[in-house]
XYZ file of C-alpha atoms in Angstrom:
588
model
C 30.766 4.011 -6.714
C 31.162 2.593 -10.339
C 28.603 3.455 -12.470
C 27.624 -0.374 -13.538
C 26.772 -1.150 -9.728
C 23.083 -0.131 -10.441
C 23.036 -0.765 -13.523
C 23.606 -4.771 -13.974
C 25.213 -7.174 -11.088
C 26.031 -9.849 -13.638
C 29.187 -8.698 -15.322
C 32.572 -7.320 -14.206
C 34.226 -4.289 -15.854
C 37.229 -3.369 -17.065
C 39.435 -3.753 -13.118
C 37.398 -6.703 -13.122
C 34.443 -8.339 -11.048
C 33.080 -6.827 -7.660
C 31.354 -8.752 -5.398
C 28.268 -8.665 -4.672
C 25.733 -8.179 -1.223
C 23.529 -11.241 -1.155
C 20.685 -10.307 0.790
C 17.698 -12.714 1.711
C 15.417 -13.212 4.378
C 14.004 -16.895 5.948
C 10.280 -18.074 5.622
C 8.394 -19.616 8.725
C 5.946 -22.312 8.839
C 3.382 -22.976 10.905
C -0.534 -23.938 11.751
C -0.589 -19.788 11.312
C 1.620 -16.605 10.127
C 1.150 -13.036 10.095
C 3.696 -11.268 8.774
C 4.452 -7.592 8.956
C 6.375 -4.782 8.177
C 7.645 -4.633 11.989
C 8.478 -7.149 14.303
C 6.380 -5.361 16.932
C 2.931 -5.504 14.786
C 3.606 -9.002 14.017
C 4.151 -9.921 17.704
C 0.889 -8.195 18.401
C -0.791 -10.235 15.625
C 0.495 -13.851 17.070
C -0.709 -13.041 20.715
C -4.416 -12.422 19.148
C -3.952 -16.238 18.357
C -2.775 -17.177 20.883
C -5.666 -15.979 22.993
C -8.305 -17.991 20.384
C -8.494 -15.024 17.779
C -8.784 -15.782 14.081
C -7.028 -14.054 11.478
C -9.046 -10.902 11.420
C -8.221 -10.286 14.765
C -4.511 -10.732 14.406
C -4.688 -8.818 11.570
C -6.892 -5.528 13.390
C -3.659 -6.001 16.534
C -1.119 -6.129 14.070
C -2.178 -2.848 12.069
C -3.117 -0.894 15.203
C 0.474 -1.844 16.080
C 1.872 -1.096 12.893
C 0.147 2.387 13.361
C 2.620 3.376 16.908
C 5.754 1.715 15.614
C 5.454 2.858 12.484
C 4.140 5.631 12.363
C 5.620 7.370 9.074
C 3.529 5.127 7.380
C 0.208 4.399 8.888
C -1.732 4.835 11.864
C -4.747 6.412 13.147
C -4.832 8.817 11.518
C -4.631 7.675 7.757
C -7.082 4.859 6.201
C -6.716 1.372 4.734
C -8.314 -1.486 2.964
C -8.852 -5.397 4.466
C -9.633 -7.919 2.379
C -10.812 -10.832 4.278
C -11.712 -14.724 4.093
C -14.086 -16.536 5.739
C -13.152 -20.398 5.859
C -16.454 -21.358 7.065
C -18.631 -19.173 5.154
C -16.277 -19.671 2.095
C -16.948 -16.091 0.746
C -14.005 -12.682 0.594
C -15.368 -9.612 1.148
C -13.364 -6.175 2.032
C -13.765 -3.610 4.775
C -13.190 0.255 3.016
C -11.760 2.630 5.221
C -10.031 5.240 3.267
C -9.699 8.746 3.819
C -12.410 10.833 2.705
C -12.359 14.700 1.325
C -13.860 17.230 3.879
C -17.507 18.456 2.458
C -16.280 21.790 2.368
C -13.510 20.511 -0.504
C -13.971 22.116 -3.295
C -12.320 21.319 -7.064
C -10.360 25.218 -6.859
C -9.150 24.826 -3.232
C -5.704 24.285 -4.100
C -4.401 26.691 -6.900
C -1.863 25.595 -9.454
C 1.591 27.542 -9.095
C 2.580 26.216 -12.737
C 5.211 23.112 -13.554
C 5.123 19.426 -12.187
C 5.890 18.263 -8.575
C 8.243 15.518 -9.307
C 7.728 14.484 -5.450
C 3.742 13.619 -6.166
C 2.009 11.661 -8.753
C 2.711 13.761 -12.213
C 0.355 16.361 -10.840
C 0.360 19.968 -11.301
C 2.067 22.071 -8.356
C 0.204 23.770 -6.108
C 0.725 26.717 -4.022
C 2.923 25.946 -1.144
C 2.544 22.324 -1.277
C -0.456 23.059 -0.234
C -2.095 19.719 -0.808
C 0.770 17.619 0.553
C 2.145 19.103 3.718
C 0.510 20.758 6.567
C -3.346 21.128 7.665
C -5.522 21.863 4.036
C -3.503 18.162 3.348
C -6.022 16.151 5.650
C -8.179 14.153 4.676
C -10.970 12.486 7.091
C -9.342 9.452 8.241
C -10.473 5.824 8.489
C -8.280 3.670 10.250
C -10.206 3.470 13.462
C -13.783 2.912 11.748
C -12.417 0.096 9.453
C -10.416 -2.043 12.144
C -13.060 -1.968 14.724
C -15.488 -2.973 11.992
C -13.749 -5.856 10.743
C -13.314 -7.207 14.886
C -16.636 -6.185 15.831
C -18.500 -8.105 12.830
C -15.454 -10.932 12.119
C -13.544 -11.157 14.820
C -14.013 -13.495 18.529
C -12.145 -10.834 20.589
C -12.722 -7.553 22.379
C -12.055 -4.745 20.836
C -10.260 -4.020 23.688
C -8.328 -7.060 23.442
C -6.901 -6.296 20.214
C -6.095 -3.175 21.165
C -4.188 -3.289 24.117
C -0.303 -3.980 22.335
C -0.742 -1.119 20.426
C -1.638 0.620 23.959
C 1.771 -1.385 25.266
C 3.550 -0.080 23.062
C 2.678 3.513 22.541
C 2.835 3.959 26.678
C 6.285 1.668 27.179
C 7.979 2.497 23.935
C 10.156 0.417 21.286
C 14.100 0.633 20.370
C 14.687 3.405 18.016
C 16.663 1.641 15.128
C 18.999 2.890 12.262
C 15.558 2.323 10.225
C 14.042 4.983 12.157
C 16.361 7.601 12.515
C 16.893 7.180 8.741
C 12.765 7.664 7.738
C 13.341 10.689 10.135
C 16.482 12.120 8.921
C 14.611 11.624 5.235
C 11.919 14.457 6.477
C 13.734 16.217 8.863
C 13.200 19.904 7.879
C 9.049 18.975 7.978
C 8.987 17.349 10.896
C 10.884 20.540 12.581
C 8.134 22.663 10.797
C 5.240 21.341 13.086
C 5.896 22.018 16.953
C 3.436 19.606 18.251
C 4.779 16.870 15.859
C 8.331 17.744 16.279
C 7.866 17.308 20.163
C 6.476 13.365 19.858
C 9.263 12.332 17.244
C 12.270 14.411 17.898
C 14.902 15.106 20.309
C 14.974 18.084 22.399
C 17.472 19.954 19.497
C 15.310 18.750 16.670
C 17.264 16.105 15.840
C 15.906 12.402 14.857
C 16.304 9.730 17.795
C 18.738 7.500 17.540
C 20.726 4.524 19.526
C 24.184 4.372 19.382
C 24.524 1.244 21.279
C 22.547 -2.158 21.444
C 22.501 -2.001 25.154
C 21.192 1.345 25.557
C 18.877 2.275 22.892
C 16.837 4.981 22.696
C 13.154 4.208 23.399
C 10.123 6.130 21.506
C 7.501 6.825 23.814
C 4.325 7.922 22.895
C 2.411 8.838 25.775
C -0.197 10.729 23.838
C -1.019 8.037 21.577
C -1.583 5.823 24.571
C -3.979 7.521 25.876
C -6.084 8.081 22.759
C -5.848 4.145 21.858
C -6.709 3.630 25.660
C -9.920 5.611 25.092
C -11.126 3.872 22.190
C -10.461 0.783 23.881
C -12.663 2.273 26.777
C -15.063 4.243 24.670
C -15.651 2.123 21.639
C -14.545 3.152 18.133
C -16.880 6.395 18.000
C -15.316 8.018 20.595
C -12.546 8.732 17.851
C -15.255 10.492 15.702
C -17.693 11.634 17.894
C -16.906 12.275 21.621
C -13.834 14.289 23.179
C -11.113 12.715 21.277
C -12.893 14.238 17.807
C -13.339 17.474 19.611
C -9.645 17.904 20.442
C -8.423 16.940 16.275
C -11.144 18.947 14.799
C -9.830 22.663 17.017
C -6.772 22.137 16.832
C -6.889 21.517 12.595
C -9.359 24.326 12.594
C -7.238 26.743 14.545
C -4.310 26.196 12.080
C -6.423 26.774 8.978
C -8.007 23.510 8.198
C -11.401 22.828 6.421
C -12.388 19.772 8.572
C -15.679 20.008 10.653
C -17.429 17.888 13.465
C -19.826 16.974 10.987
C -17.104 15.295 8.628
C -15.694 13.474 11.459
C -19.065 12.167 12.745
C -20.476 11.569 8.939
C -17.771 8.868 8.722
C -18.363 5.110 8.367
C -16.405 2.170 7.147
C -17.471 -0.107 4.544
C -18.285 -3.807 4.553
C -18.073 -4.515 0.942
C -17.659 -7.129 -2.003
C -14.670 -8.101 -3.324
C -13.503 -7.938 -6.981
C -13.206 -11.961 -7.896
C -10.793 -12.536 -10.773
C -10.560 -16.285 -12.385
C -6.702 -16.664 -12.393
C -5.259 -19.817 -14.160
C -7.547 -21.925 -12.557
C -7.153 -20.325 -8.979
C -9.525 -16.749 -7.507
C -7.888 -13.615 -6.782
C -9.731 -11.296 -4.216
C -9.373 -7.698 -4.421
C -10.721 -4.138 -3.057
C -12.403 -2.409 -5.753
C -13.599 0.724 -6.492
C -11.194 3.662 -7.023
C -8.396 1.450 -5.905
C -5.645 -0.718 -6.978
C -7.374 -3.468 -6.726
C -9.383 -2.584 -9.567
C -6.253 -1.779 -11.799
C -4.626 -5.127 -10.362
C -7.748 -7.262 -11.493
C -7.766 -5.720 -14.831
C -4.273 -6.587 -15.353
C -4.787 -10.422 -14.015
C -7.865 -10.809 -16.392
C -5.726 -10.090 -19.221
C -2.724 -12.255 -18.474
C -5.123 -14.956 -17.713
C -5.762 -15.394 -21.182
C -1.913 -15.701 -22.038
C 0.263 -19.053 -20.663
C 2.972 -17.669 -18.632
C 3.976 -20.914 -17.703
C 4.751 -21.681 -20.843
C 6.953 -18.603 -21.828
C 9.133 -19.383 -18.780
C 9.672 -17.623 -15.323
C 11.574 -14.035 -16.093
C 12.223 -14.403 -19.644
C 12.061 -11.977 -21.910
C 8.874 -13.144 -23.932
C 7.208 -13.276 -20.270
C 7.814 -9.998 -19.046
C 6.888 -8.865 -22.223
C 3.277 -10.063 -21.773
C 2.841 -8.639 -18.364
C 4.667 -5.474 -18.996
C 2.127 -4.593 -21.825
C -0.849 -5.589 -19.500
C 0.699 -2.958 -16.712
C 0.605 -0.636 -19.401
C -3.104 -1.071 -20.680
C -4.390 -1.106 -16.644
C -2.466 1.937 -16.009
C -3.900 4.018 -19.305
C -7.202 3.023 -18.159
C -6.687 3.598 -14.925
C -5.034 7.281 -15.079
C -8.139 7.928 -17.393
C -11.741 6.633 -15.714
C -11.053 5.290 -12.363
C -11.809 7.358 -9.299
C -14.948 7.603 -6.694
C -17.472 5.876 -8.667
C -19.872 7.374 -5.944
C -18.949 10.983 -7.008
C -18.445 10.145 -10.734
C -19.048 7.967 -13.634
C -16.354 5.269 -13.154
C -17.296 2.265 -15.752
C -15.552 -0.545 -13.514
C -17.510 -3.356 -14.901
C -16.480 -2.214 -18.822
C -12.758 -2.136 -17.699
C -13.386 -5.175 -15.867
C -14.997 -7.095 -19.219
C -13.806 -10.143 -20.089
C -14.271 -8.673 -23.712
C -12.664 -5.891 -23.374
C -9.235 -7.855 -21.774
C -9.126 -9.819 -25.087
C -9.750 -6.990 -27.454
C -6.461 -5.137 -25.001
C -4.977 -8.667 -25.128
C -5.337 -9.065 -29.500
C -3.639 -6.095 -29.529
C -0.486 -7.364 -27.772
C 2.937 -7.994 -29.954
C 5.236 -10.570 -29.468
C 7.793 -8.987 -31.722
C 7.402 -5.305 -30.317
C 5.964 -2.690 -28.026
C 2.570 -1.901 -29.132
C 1.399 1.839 -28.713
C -0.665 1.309 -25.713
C -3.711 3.681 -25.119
C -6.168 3.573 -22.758
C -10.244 2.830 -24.353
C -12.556 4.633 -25.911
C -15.265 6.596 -24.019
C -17.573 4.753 -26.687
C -15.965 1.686 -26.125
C -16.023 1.862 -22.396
C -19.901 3.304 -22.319
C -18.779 6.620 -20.865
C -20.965 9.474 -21.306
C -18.851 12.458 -19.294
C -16.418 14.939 -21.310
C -13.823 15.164 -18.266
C -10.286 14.720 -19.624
C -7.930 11.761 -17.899
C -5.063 13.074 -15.535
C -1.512 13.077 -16.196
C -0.317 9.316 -16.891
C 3.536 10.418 -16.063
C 5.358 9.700 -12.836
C 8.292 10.568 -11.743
C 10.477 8.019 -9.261
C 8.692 7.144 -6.233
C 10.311 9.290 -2.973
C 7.506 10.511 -1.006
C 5.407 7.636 -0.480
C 4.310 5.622 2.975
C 2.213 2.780 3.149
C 2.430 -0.878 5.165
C 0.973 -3.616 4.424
C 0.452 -6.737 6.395
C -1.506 -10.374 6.040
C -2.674 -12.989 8.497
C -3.722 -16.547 7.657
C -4.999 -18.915 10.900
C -4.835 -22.582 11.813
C -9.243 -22.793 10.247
C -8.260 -20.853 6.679
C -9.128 -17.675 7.574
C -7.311 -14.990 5.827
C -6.677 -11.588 5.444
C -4.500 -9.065 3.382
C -4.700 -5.492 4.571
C -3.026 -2.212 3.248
C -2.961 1.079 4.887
C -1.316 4.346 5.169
C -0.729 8.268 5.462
C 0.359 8.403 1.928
C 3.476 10.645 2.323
C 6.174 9.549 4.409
C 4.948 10.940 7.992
C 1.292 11.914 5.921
C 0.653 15.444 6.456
C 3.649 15.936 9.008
C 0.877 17.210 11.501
C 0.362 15.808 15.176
C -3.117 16.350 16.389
C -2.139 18.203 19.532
C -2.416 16.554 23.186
C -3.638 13.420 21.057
C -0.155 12.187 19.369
C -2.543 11.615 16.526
C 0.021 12.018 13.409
C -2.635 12.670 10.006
C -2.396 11.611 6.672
C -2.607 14.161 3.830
C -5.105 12.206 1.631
C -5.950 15.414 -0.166
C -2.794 14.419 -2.078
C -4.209 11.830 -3.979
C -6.717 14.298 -5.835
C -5.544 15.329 -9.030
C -5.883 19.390 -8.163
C -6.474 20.305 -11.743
C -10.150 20.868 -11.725
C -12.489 18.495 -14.897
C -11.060 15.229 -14.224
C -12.687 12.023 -12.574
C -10.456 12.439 -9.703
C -10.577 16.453 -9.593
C -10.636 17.574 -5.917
C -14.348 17.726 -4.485
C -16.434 17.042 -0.870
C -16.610 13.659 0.540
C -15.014 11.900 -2.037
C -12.902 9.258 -1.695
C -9.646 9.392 -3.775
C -7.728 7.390 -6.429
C -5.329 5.039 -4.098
C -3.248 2.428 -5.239
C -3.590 0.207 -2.313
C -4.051 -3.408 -3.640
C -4.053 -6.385 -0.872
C -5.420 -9.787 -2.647
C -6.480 -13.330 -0.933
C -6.191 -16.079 -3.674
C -8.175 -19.205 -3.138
C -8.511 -22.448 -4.931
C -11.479 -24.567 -4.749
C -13.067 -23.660 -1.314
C -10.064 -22.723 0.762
C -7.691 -20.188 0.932
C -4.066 -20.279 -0.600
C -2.494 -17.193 -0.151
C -2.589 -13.899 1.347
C -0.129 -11.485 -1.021
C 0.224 -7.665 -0.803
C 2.638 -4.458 -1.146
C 3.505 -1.598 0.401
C 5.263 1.166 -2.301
C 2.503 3.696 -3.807
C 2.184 3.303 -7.733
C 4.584 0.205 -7.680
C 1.849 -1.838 -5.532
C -0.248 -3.528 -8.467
C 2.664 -4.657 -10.398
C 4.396 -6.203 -7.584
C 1.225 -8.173 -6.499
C 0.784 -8.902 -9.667
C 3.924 -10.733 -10.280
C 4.082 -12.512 -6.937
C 0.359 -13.838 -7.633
C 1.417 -15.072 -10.868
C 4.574 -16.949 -9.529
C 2.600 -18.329 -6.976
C 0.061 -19.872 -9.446
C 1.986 -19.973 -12.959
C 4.918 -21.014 -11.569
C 4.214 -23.138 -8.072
C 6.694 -21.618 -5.978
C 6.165 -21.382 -2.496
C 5.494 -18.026 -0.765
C 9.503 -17.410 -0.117
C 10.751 -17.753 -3.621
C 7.385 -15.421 -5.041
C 8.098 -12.778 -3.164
C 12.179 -12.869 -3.642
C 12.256 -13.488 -7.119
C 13.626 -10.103 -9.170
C 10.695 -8.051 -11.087
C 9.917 -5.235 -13.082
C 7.610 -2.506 -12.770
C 5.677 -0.774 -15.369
C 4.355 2.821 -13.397
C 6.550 5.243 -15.187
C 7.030 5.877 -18.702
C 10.157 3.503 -18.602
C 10.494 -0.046 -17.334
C 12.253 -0.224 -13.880
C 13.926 -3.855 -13.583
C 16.083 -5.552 -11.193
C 19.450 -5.994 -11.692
C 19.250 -8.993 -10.372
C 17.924 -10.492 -14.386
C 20.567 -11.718 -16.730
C 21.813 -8.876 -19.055
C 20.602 -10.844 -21.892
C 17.114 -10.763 -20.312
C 17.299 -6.832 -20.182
C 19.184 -6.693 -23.641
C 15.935 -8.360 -25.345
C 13.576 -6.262 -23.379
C 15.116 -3.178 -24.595
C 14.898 -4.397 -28.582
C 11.028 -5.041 -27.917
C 11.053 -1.558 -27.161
C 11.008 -1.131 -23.722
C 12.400 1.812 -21.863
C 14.189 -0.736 -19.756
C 16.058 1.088 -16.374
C 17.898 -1.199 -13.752
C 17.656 -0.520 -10.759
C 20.103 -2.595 -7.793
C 17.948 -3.568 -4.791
C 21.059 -4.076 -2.087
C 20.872 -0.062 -2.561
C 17.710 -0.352 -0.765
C 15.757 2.514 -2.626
C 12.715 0.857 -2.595
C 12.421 0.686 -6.278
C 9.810 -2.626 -6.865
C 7.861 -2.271 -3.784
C 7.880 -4.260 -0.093
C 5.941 -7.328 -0.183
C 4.623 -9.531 2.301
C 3.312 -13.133 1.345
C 1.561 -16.092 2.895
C 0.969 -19.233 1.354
C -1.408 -22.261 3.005
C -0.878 -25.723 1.691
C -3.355 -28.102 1.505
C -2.110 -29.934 3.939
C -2.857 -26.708 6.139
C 0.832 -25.117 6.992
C 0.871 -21.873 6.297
C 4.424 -19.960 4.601
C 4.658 -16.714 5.815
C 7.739 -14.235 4.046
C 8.445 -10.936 3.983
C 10.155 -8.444 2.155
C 14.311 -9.125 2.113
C 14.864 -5.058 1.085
C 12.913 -3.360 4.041
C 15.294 -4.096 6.906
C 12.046 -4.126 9.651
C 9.936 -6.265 7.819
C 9.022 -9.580 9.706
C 6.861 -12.651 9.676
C 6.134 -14.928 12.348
C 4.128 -18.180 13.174
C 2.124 -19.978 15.743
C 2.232 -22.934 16.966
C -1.449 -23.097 18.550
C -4.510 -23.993 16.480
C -7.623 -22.955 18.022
C-alpha cells in the first residue's frame, strides 16, 4: 500500500491519482426510527412500536438485543447509561447503570509491574493484566437493573414483552458475518484462554465461526443466554441479582479467584437521575453526568457556545481550531477531577461554570495553540491533595461499546450507551449462564492517590456520552457514539452540525471530523490538505487517519433527527459495516 493512502485522499503522487472507496450509508424517515449498531437490535426496537411501545421501550428491546448479537460489546453483563425524553412531561432525565467496584476493592489490589499498557487508557501496567482480562477484571454489572428500570417506570410494555427478541434470538441464533468472525479473530488467543467462554463463541477447534456461503451461514446459538433472559423475563429483573441466576455468577467467579460477593450483587440498584442541561446556540443538550462523558461533553459545549461556529464555516481551519482547543481544556480537566463524586470530591458544578468556560474560552488563540492546562484546585474549590492521572493515550484498540437511540411518533426520545469496555469485556462466560462480563475494573486508574484510584463500590471514570437535544418543548435529536475516549468529541461535532450548521441527521453524522483524545490531533483524510496544512501551522499535532481502512479511528455514531413537522431521520454510522437504522410506519 502507498504510504499517502492514509495519509490524505485528495492528491495523487508521483504514478499519479488512485481512486478512491466511496463509502456511505442511506437515512430513513419515518413517524419513528431507532437505529442501531445491528440490524437485529434495531428490528427488536421497531416491533416494541409496533405493539404501542414508546421510545423507551424500543430502546430497552433494542439494547437487550444488542447484548446477544453483539456480544463483544455489551450485554448483560456490562452496564450503560439512557438518557431519556418525556414529550408529555417535557423534562430529560437519565437512568445510571454502570458497573460498580466489588466492596472488597481495594486501591493496592492490582500491583504495578512498571511501564505503560499502550492497550488501556495511559495507565500503569499491572501484573498479568490483571485488571483487564480474566475474573479480578469484573466489575458488578448493571445492564439488567437499568433497562428494566427505565420499562418498568417509562415504558407501556411488559417487561417480558421487551424481552422476548433478545430471548428469540439468543435460543434461534443469527448469521455469523465477516464482522463477526473478524471481532473474534481480533481476540482469538483470549477467548481460547477461558473454556466456558471459548465453548459459547467458538468452534469445536477453537477457531472463530464463520460462513463461507450466503446460503448456508453459520448460525450463533446461545442457548445459555436464552435461558437466563427467559428467567428474568419470568422472574423479574432481581432474579439476575438476587435469586438462582446470581447464585450461579457469583461461584463460579469466586471459584476462579474473584472478589465478587452475594452481597455486591444484591446491593445493586440503578439510578433514575437528572440530566446535565447545556444551553447550545439557542437549542438544550441532555447529558449523563457524573463521572461520565457526559460531563466532559457538556463542558466542552458550554465553551463553544460562547464562540460562532457558524460563522467560521463548517470544517475550516479557524473552526476546528475552536473546538479542538475546547477538547483539550475538557480533557485536562477531566483526566484531573472527574471520577465518583460519591466516593470523592469531584467539583462538577465549578467545571460546569459558565465562568469558568469563558475564563478557558479568553484564553483561546486564533493565531496559535495555546498551552492548555487543566484549573486550579483554588480555582476549581478543591480541597483534596490527590494528583490527576495520566492525560496520555495511546491509539484506541481494545475498546467495546454500542450505542443506540430511539425517537417515537409522540417525541419521545432516547439515546443510550452501553458496554463491556474491552472488546469481549473480561473474556469470561459466567458458566451454565452464557453470561459474558465486562472488566469494569479497567477503568480505575490502578495507581493508588488519584480521584479515580481503585476502591469498593465505586463507580468508575467512563466515557460513555449519549445526548437528546431539544428546542423549545420538543425533542430534535437523539445523537450518540460508540468508540471509548473518542465518544465526546464525536458527539460533540455531530451536535454542533446539527445546530450550527442545520444539516439533517445524515450529513451530521457523515461529515469528516477530528478528534482531540491523544496528545496529537487525529483527522480524516477526507478534509482538504489545505485544511490540515493550516491546522498543523496553528500548532496542532495533526495525524490523518483514512476511514475506508475501517480502523475505527473517530468513533461509530448513530443519529436521529425529528422535524417539526414530526418525521423523524434516523442514520447510522457508514464505517461500522453492521450498523443499521430503521423506521416505522405506525404512530400510536
Amino acid at each position: 500500500m502507498s504510504s499517502h493512502s492514509h495519509n490524505q485522499s485528495d492528491t495523487g503522487n508521483a504514478s499519479g491519482a488512485h481512486s478512491t472507496w466511496q463509502v456511505s450509508r442511506t437515512p430513513v424517515k419515518g413517524k419513528g426510527v431507532v437505529g442501531a449498531k445491528t440490524p437485529q437490535a434495531v428490528d427488536a426496537g421497531l416491533a416494541m412500536l409496533a405493539k404501542g411501545g414508546n421510545a423507551i421501550d424500543a430502546a430497552a428491546a433494542a439494547a437487550f438485543t444488542a447484548g446477544v448479537t453483539e456480544p463483544w460489546m455489551n450485554g448483560l453483563g456490562g452496564g450503560g447509561f439512557m438518557v431519556v425524553w418525556l414529550a408529555t412531561e417535557r423534562r430529560s432525565l437519565v437512568i445510571e447503570y454502570p458497573m460498580i467496584s466489588p466492596l472488597a476493592a481495594t486501591e493496592t489490589m492490582f500491583p504495578l509491574s512498571g511501564g505503560v499498557d499502550a492497550a488501556l487508557f495511559g495507565w500503569p501496567s499491572v501484573v498479568d493484566n490483571a485488571n483487564v482480562l480474566g475474573y479480578r477484571s469484573i466489575a458488578v454489572p448493571g445492564t439488567v437493573a437499568g433497562l428494566a428500570l427505565a420499562v418498568e417506570r417509562y415504558g407501556r410494555l411488559p417487561l417480558a414483552t421487551v424481552l422476548e427478541p433478545a430471548i428469540v434470538a439468543a435460543e434461534e441464533g443469527f448469521p455469523v458475518t465477516w464482522h463477526t468472525t473478524l471481532m473474534t479473530a481480533k481476540d482469538l488467543g483470549n477467548l481460547q484462554r477461558f473454556p466456558s467462554t471459548a465453548k459459547v463463541f467458538l468452534n469445536a477447534q477453537g477457531n472463530p465461526l464463520a460462513s463461507l456461503e450466503q446460503t448456508n451461514p453459520t448460525i450463533l446459538r446461545q442457548p445459555d443466554l436464552a435461558a437466563t433472559l427467559r428467567a428474568i423475563a419470568d422472574q423479574g429483573p432481581r432474579a439476575f441479582y438476587e435469586g438462582e441466576l446470581a447464585a450461579r455468577i457469583v461461584e463460579f467467579l469466586a471459584a476462579n479467584g474473584a472478589i465478587i460477593t452475594r452481597d455486591d450483587f444484591a446491593a445493586y440498584e440503578a439510578l433514575d437521575a437528572p440530566t446535565i442541561t447545556t444551553g447550545y446556540h439557542g437549542a438544550t443538550v441532555h447529558a449523563a453526568g457524573k463521572g461520565t462523558g457526559g460531563t466532559s461533553l457538556s463542558q466542552a459545549l458550554r465553551m463553544l457556545d460562547r464562540v460562532d461556529l457558524a460563522a467560521s464555516g463548517h470544517g475550516t481551519p479557524e473552526t476546528l481550531h475552536l473546538l479542538a482547543q475546547a477538547f483539550r481544556q475538557a480533557f485536562a480537566d477531566r483526566f484531573a477531577y472527574l471520577a465518583d463524586p460519591d466516593s470523592n470530591e469531584v467539583p462538577i458544578d465549578a467545571l460546569l461554570d459558565p465562568e469558568y468556560a469563558a475564563e478557558c474560552v479568553a484564553r483561546w488563540r486564533e493565531d496559535g495553540l495555546p498551552a492548555i492546562q487543566a484549573g486550579t484546585k483554588a480555582r476549581l474549590g478543591v480541597s483534596h491533595t490527590l494528583a490527576g492521572s495520566v492525560p496520555e493515550y495511546a491509539a484506541h484498540r481494545d475498546g467495546s461499546t454500542t450505542h443506540l437511540g430511539a425517537i417515537d411518533a409522540e417525541g419521545n426520545a432516547v439515546a443510550l450507551t452501553q458496554t463491556l469496555l474491552s472488546g469481549w469485556g473480561s473474556r469470561v462466560v459466567a458458566e451454565g449462564t452464557g453470561v459474558l462480563l465486562n472488566n469494569g475494573m479497567m477503568w480505575f486508574d490502578p495507581e493508588p492517590g488519584r480521584p479515580n484510584s481503585v476502591g469498593g463500590r465505586k463507580r468508575p471514570l467512563t466515557n460513555m456520552a449519549p445526548a437528546l437535544v431539544t428546542r423549545g418543548d420538543g425533542v430534535v435529536a437523539s445523537v450518540g457514539s460508540s468508540g471509548g475516549r473518542k465518544i465526546m468529541n464525536a458527539n460533540a461535532q455531530i451536535i454542533s452540525n446539527l445546530v450550527d450548521f442545520g444539516m439533517d441527521a445524515h450529513a451530521a453524522l457523515e461529515a469528516p471530523r477530528i478528534d482531540a483524545s491523544t496528545r496529537q490531533l487525529i483527522a480524516s483524510s477526507r478534509f482538504p490538505r489545505a485544511t490540515l496544512d493550516r491546522l498543523g501551522a496553528l500548532g496542532h499535532a495533526v495525524v490523518t487517519r483514512d476511514e475506508t481502512l475501517l480502523t475505527g479511528d473517530f468513533a461509530s455514531p448513530i443519529a436521529i433527527e425529528r422535524g417539526e413537522d414530526g418525521t423523524v431521520i434516523g442514520a447510522a454510522d457508514p464505517w461500522y459495516f453492521p450498523a443499521t437504522a430503521g423506521a416505522a410506519s405506525q404512530s400510536h
